[in-house]
CSV table of C-alpha atoms in Angstrom, one decimal:
chain,number,residue,atom,x,y,z
A,253,MET,CA,-3.7,-32.8,-1.6
A,254,GLY,CA,-4.2,-31.3,1.8
A,255,LEU,CA,-6.0,-33.2,4.5
A,256,TRP,CA,-8.3,-31.9,7.2
A,257,ASN,CA,-5.8,-32.5,10.0
A,258,ASN,CA,-2.8,-31.4,8.0
A,259,MET,CA,-1.0,-28.5,9.9
A,260,SER,CA,2.0,-28.2,7.6
A,261,PHE,CA,2.8,-28.2,3.9
A,262,GLN,CA,1.4,-30.7,1.5
A,263,ASN,CA,3.7,-33.5,0.5
A,264,SER,CA,6.2,-32.2,-2.1
A,265,ALA,CA,5.9,-33.5,-5.6
A,266,SER,CA,8.7,-31.4,-7.3
A,267,PHE,CA,12.3,-30.7,-6.7
A,268,THR,CA,11.5,-27.0,-6.1
A,269,MET,CA,9.0,-27.8,-3.3
A,270,GLU,CA,11.4,-30.2,-1.6
A,271,GLN,CA,14.0,-27.4,-1.5
A,272,MET,CA,11.5,-24.9,-0.1
A,273,THR,CA,10.5,-27.4,2.6
A,274,PHE,CA,14.1,-28.0,3.6
A,275,PHE,CA,14.6,-24.2,3.7
A,276,TYR,CA,11.5,-23.7,5.8
A,277,ASP,CA,12.7,-26.4,8.3
A,278,PHE,CA,16.2,-24.8,8.5
A,279,SER,CA,14.9,-21.3,9.0
A,280,PHE,CA,12.4,-22.4,11.6
A,281,LEU,CA,15.2,-24.1,13.5
A,282,VAL,CA,17.2,-20.9,13.4
A,283,ILE,CA,14.2,-18.8,14.6
A,284,LEU,CA,13.6,-21.3,17.4
A,285,LEU,CA,17.2,-21.1,18.6
A,286,ILE,CA,17.0,-17.3,18.6
A,287,LEU,CA,13.7,-17.4,20.6
A,288,VAL,CA,15.3,-19.8,23.2
A,289,PHE,CA,18.3,-17.5,23.6
A,290,VAL,CA,16.2,-14.4,24.0
A,291,VAL,CA,13.9,-16.0,26.6
A,292,TYR,CA,16.9,-17.3,28.5
A,293,MET,CA,18.5,-13.9,28.6
A,294,MET,CA,15.3,-12.3,29.8
A,295,LEU,CA,14.9,-14.8,32.6
A,296,PHE,CA,18.6,-14.4,33.5
A,297,LEU,CA,18.5,-10.6,33.7
A,298,MET,CA,15.3,-10.8,35.7
A,299,SER,CA,17.0,-13.0,38.3
A,300,GLU,CA,20.3,-11.1,38.3
A,301,SER,CA,21.2,-8.5,40.9
A,302,LEU,CA,22.2,-6.0,38.2
A,303,ILE,CA,25.7,-5.5,39.6
A,304,LYS,CA,26.8,-4.0,36.3
A,305,CYS,CA,24.0,-1.6,35.7
A,306,TYR,CA,26.4,1.3,35.6
A,307,ASP,CA,28.4,0.0,32.7
A,308,LEU,CA,28.2,2.5,29.8
A,309,ASP,CA,30.3,0.8,27.2
A,310,ASN,CA,31.4,-2.7,26.3
A,311,GLN,CA,33.1,-3.0,22.9
A,312,ILE,CA,33.3,-6.8,22.9
A,313,MET,CA,29.6,-7.2,23.6
A,314,GLU,CA,28.7,-4.6,20.9
A,315,PHE,CA,31.0,-6.5,18.4
A,316,PHE,CA,29.3,-9.8,19.0
A,317,TRP,CA,25.7,-8.5,18.9
A,318,THR,CA,26.5,-6.8,15.6
A,319,ILE,CA,28.4,-9.8,14.0
A,320,LEU,CA,26.1,-12.5,15.1
A,321,PRO,CA,22.9,-11.2,13.4
A,322,LEU,CA,24.9,-10.7,10.3
A,323,VAL,CA,26.1,-14.3,10.3
A,324,ILE,CA,22.5,-15.5,10.8
A,325,LEU,CA,21.2,-13.4,7.9
A,326,ILE,CA,24.0,-14.8,5.7
A,327,PHE,CA,23.0,-18.4,6.6
A,328,LEU,CA,19.4,-17.6,5.7
A,329,ALA,CA,20.2,-15.6,2.6
A,330,PHE,CA,22.2,-18.1,0.6
A,331,PRO,CA,19.7,-21.0,0.6
A,332,SER,CA,16.9,-18.5,-0.2
A,333,ILE,CA,18.8,-17.0,-3.1
A,334,ARG,CA,19.6,-20.5,-4.4
A,335,ILE,CA,15.9,-21.5,-4.4
A,336,LEU,CA,15.0,-18.2,-6.1
A,337,TYR,CA,17.4,-18.8,-9.0
A,338,LEU,CA,16.2,-22.4,-9.3
A,339,MET,CA,12.7,-21.2,-9.8
A,340,ASP,CA,13.6,-18.3,-12.1
A,341,GLU,CA,15.0,-20.0,-15.2
A,342,MET,CA,15.2,-23.4,-16.9
A,343,LYS,CA,17.5,-24.2,-19.8
A,344,ASN,CA,16.1,-26.3,-22.7
A,345,PRO,CA,12.6,-27.2,-21.3
A,346,THR,CA,11.3,-30.5,-22.6
A,347,LEU,CA,7.6,-29.4,-22.7
A,348,THR,CA,6.1,-25.9,-23.1
A,349,CYS,CA,2.5,-25.3,-22.3
A,350,LYS,CA,0.4,-22.1,-22.2
A,351,VAL,CA,-2.2,-21.5,-19.5
A,352,LEU,CA,-4.9,-18.9,-19.9
A,353,GLY,CA,-7.2,-17.8,-17.1
A,354,HIS,CA,-10.8,-16.9,-17.8
A,355,GLN,CA,-13.8,-16.0,-15.7
A,356,TRP,CA,-14.1,-18.7,-14.4
A,357,PHE,CA,-12.2,-21.6,-15.9
A,358,TRP,CA,-8.7,-22.4,-17.2
A,359,SER,CA,-7.6,-23.1,-20.8
A,360,TYR,CA,-4.5,-25.2,-21.6
A,361,GLU,CA,-2.6,-25.2,-24.8
A,362,TYR,CA,0.3,-27.6,-25.6
A,363,SER,CA,2.5,-25.3,-27.6
A,364,ASP,CA,4.8,-28.1,-28.8
A,365,PHE,CA,1.8,-29.8,-30.6
A,366,SER,CA,-0.2,-28.2,-33.3
A,367,SER,CA,-3.8,-27.2,-32.5
A,368,PHE,CA,-3.9,-29.0,-29.2
A,369,GLU,CA,-5.8,-27.1,-26.5
A,370,PHE,CA,-8.8,-27.5,-24.2
A,371,ASP,CA,-10.8,-25.8,-21.5
A,372,SER,CA,-11.0,-27.0,-17.9
A,373,TYR,CA,-14.2,-26.4,-16.0
A,374,MET,CA,-15.1,-27.4,-12.4
A,375,ILE,CA,-17.6,-30.3,-12.0
A,376,CYS,CA,-19.9,-31.0,-9.1
A,377,ASN,CA,-18.4,-33.7,-6.9
A,378,LEU,CA,-17.4,-34.5,-3.4
A,379,MET,CA,-13.8,-33.4,-3.7
A,380,ARG,CA,-14.3,-30.0,-2.1
A,381,LEU,CA,-14.9,-28.2,-5.4
A,382,LEU,CA,-11.5,-29.3,-6.8
A,383,GLU,CA,-12.3,-31.7,-9.6
A,384,VAL,CA,-12.5,-30.7,-13.2
A,385,ASP,CA,-13.8,-32.2,-16.5
A,386,ASN,CA,-10.4,-32.0,-18.3
A,387,CYS,CA,-7.4,-32.1,-16.1
A,388,PHE,CA,-4.0,-30.8,-17.1
A,389,VAL,CA,-1.7,-33.8,-17.9
A,390,ILE,CA,2.1,-33.7,-17.8
A,391,PRO,CA,4.8,-36.3,-17.9
A,392,LEU,CA,6.9,-37.4,-15.0
A,393,GLY,CA,10.5,-36.2,-14.6
A,394,LEU,CA,10.6,-33.8,-17.6
A,395,LYS,CA,11.4,-30.1,-17.5
A,396,ILE,CA,8.0,-28.2,-17.8
A,397,ARG,CA,7.7,-24.6,-18.8
A,398,LEU,CA,4.4,-22.8,-18.4
A,399,LEU,CA,3.5,-19.5,-20.1
A,400,VAL,CA,0.7,-18.0,-18.0
A,401,SER,CA,-1.6,-15.2,-19.1
A,402,SER,CA,-5.3,-14.1,-18.8
A,403,VAL,CA,-8.0,-13.0,-21.2
A,404,ASP,CA,-10.0,-10.9,-18.8
A,405,VAL,CA,-9.0,-10.1,-15.2
A,406,LEU,CA,-6.2,-11.1,-12.8
A,407,HIS,CA,-5.9,-14.8,-11.9
A,408,SER,CA,-3.2,-16.8,-10.2
A,409,TRP,CA,-2.3,-20.4,-11.2
A,410,THR,CA,-1.2,-22.2,-8.0
A,411,VAL,CA,-0.4,-25.8,-7.2
A,412,PRO,CA,0.9,-26.1,-3.6
A,413,ALA,CA,2.4,-29.6,-4.0
A,414,PHE,CA,4.7,-28.3,-6.8
A,415,GLY,CA,5.6,-25.1,-4.9
A,416,VAL,CA,4.5,-22.9,-7.7
A,417,LYS,CA,2.3,-19.8,-7.9
A,418,VAL,CA,2.3,-17.3,-10.8
A,419,ASP,CA,-0.1,-14.5,-11.6
A,420,SER,CA,-2.2,-14.6,-14.7
A,421,VAL,CA,-2.1,-11.0,-16.0
A,422,PRO,CA,-4.1,-9.8,-19.1
A,423,GLY,CA,-1.7,-8.8,-21.9
A,424,ARG,CA,1.3,-10.2,-20.2
A,425,LEU,CA,3.1,-13.6,-20.3
A,426,ASN,CA,4.6,-14.9,-17.1
A,427,GLN,CA,6.9,-17.9,-17.1
A,428,LEU,CA,6.9,-20.8,-14.7
A,429,ASN,CA,9.3,-23.7,-14.5
A,430,PHE,CA,9.2,-26.9,-12.6
A,431,THR,CA,10.0,-30.6,-12.7
A,432,VAL,CA,7.6,-33.1,-11.1
A,433,ASN,CA,9.1,-36.2,-9.5
A,434,ARG,CA,6.0,-38.1,-8.2
A,435,LEU,CA,3.1,-39.7,-10.0
A,436,GLY,CA,-0.4,-38.8,-9.0
A,437,VAL,CA,-3.1,-36.2,-9.2
A,438,TYR,CA,-2.5,-32.8,-7.6
A,439,PHE,CA,-4.9,-30.0,-7.0
A,440,GLY,CA,-4.8,-26.2,-6.8
A,441,GLN,CA,-7.0,-23.2,-7.0
A,442,CYS,CA,-7.0,-19.7,-8.4
A,443,SER,CA,-5.2,-17.6,-5.8
A,444,GLU,CA,-6.2,-14.1,-6.9
A,445,ILE,CA,-9.7,-12.8,-6.3
A,446,CYS,CA,-11.2,-12.6,-9.8
A,447,GLY,CA,-14.9,-12.1,-9.4
A,448,VAL,CA,-18.0,-13.7,-7.9
A,449,ASN,CA,-17.0,-17.3,-8.9
A,450,HIS,CA,-13.4,-17.0,-7.9
A,451,SER,CA,-13.8,-20.1,-5.6
A,452,PHE,CA,-15.0,-22.2,-8.5
A,453,MET,CA,-12.1,-22.4,-10.8
A,454,PRO,CA,-9.9,-25.2,-9.5
A,455,ILE,CA,-6.7,-26.6,-11.0
A,456,MET,CA,-6.2,-30.4,-11.4
A,457,VAL,CA,-2.9,-31.7,-12.6
A,458,GLU,CA,-2.3,-35.4,-13.4
A,459,VAL,CA,1.3,-36.6,-13.6
A,460,VAL,CA,1.8,-39.7,-15.7
A,461,LEU,CA,4.6,-41.8,-17.2
A,462,ASN,CA,6.0,-40.8,-20.6
A,463,GLN,CA,4.3,-43.7,-22.3
A,464,GLY,CA,1.0,-42.8,-20.6
A,465,PHE,CA,1.4,-39.2,-21.7
A,466,SER,CA,1.9,-40.3,-25.4
A,467,VAL,CA,-1.2,-42.5,-25.2
A,468,TRP,CA,-3.2,-39.6,-23.7
A,469,LEU,CA,-2.1,-37.3,-26.5
A,470,GLU,CA,-3.2,-39.8,-29.1
A,471,ASN,CA,-6.6,-40.5,-27.5
A,472,PHE,CA,-7.4,-36.9,-26.7
A,473,SER,CA,-6.5,-35.5,-30.1
């Protein structure tokens, strides 16, 4: 979860979030290099005597300042498209769950198991309004597919550590895929204004080992 002095992303807990963090660092480096180059050129021109101020045409310069932005955009586009396709579809998911947004709580249904569903309400605690009575439990390292919808108004299921955010739309199923690679408890919140208690419908996900997940299923059901 995020800390008070955290000025960057939360620690990644999924392969998707790791790739997004790498892409952010790469794109930030490119933008920083462009900024340094532009500032250098501005300072250089300010101190230059402008001996070529009457030049009206330079084909070589125009070629480079057309090709160079194109090359930069290509270097940014390919990693971005790769991450987009990684998030879009997953073949043969191991576990499928349905998430329903309500005013103002979440419902979880494990579609691979018969009649296994529960509601998740926020409880009063010292965890910045992030803890719930029944957390969403998933196994470590398995392909997870979530089917997200709503029964009343727009919501948004978001867990920053997983790098996932999907809208919960009434009458529509949105699909979300991810694989968690770290054990622990991760928090999120509804990220779409959904009414007066929008701030009080947190998301709490516990990632456990496969054996622990089987024990939890037996005990909970």
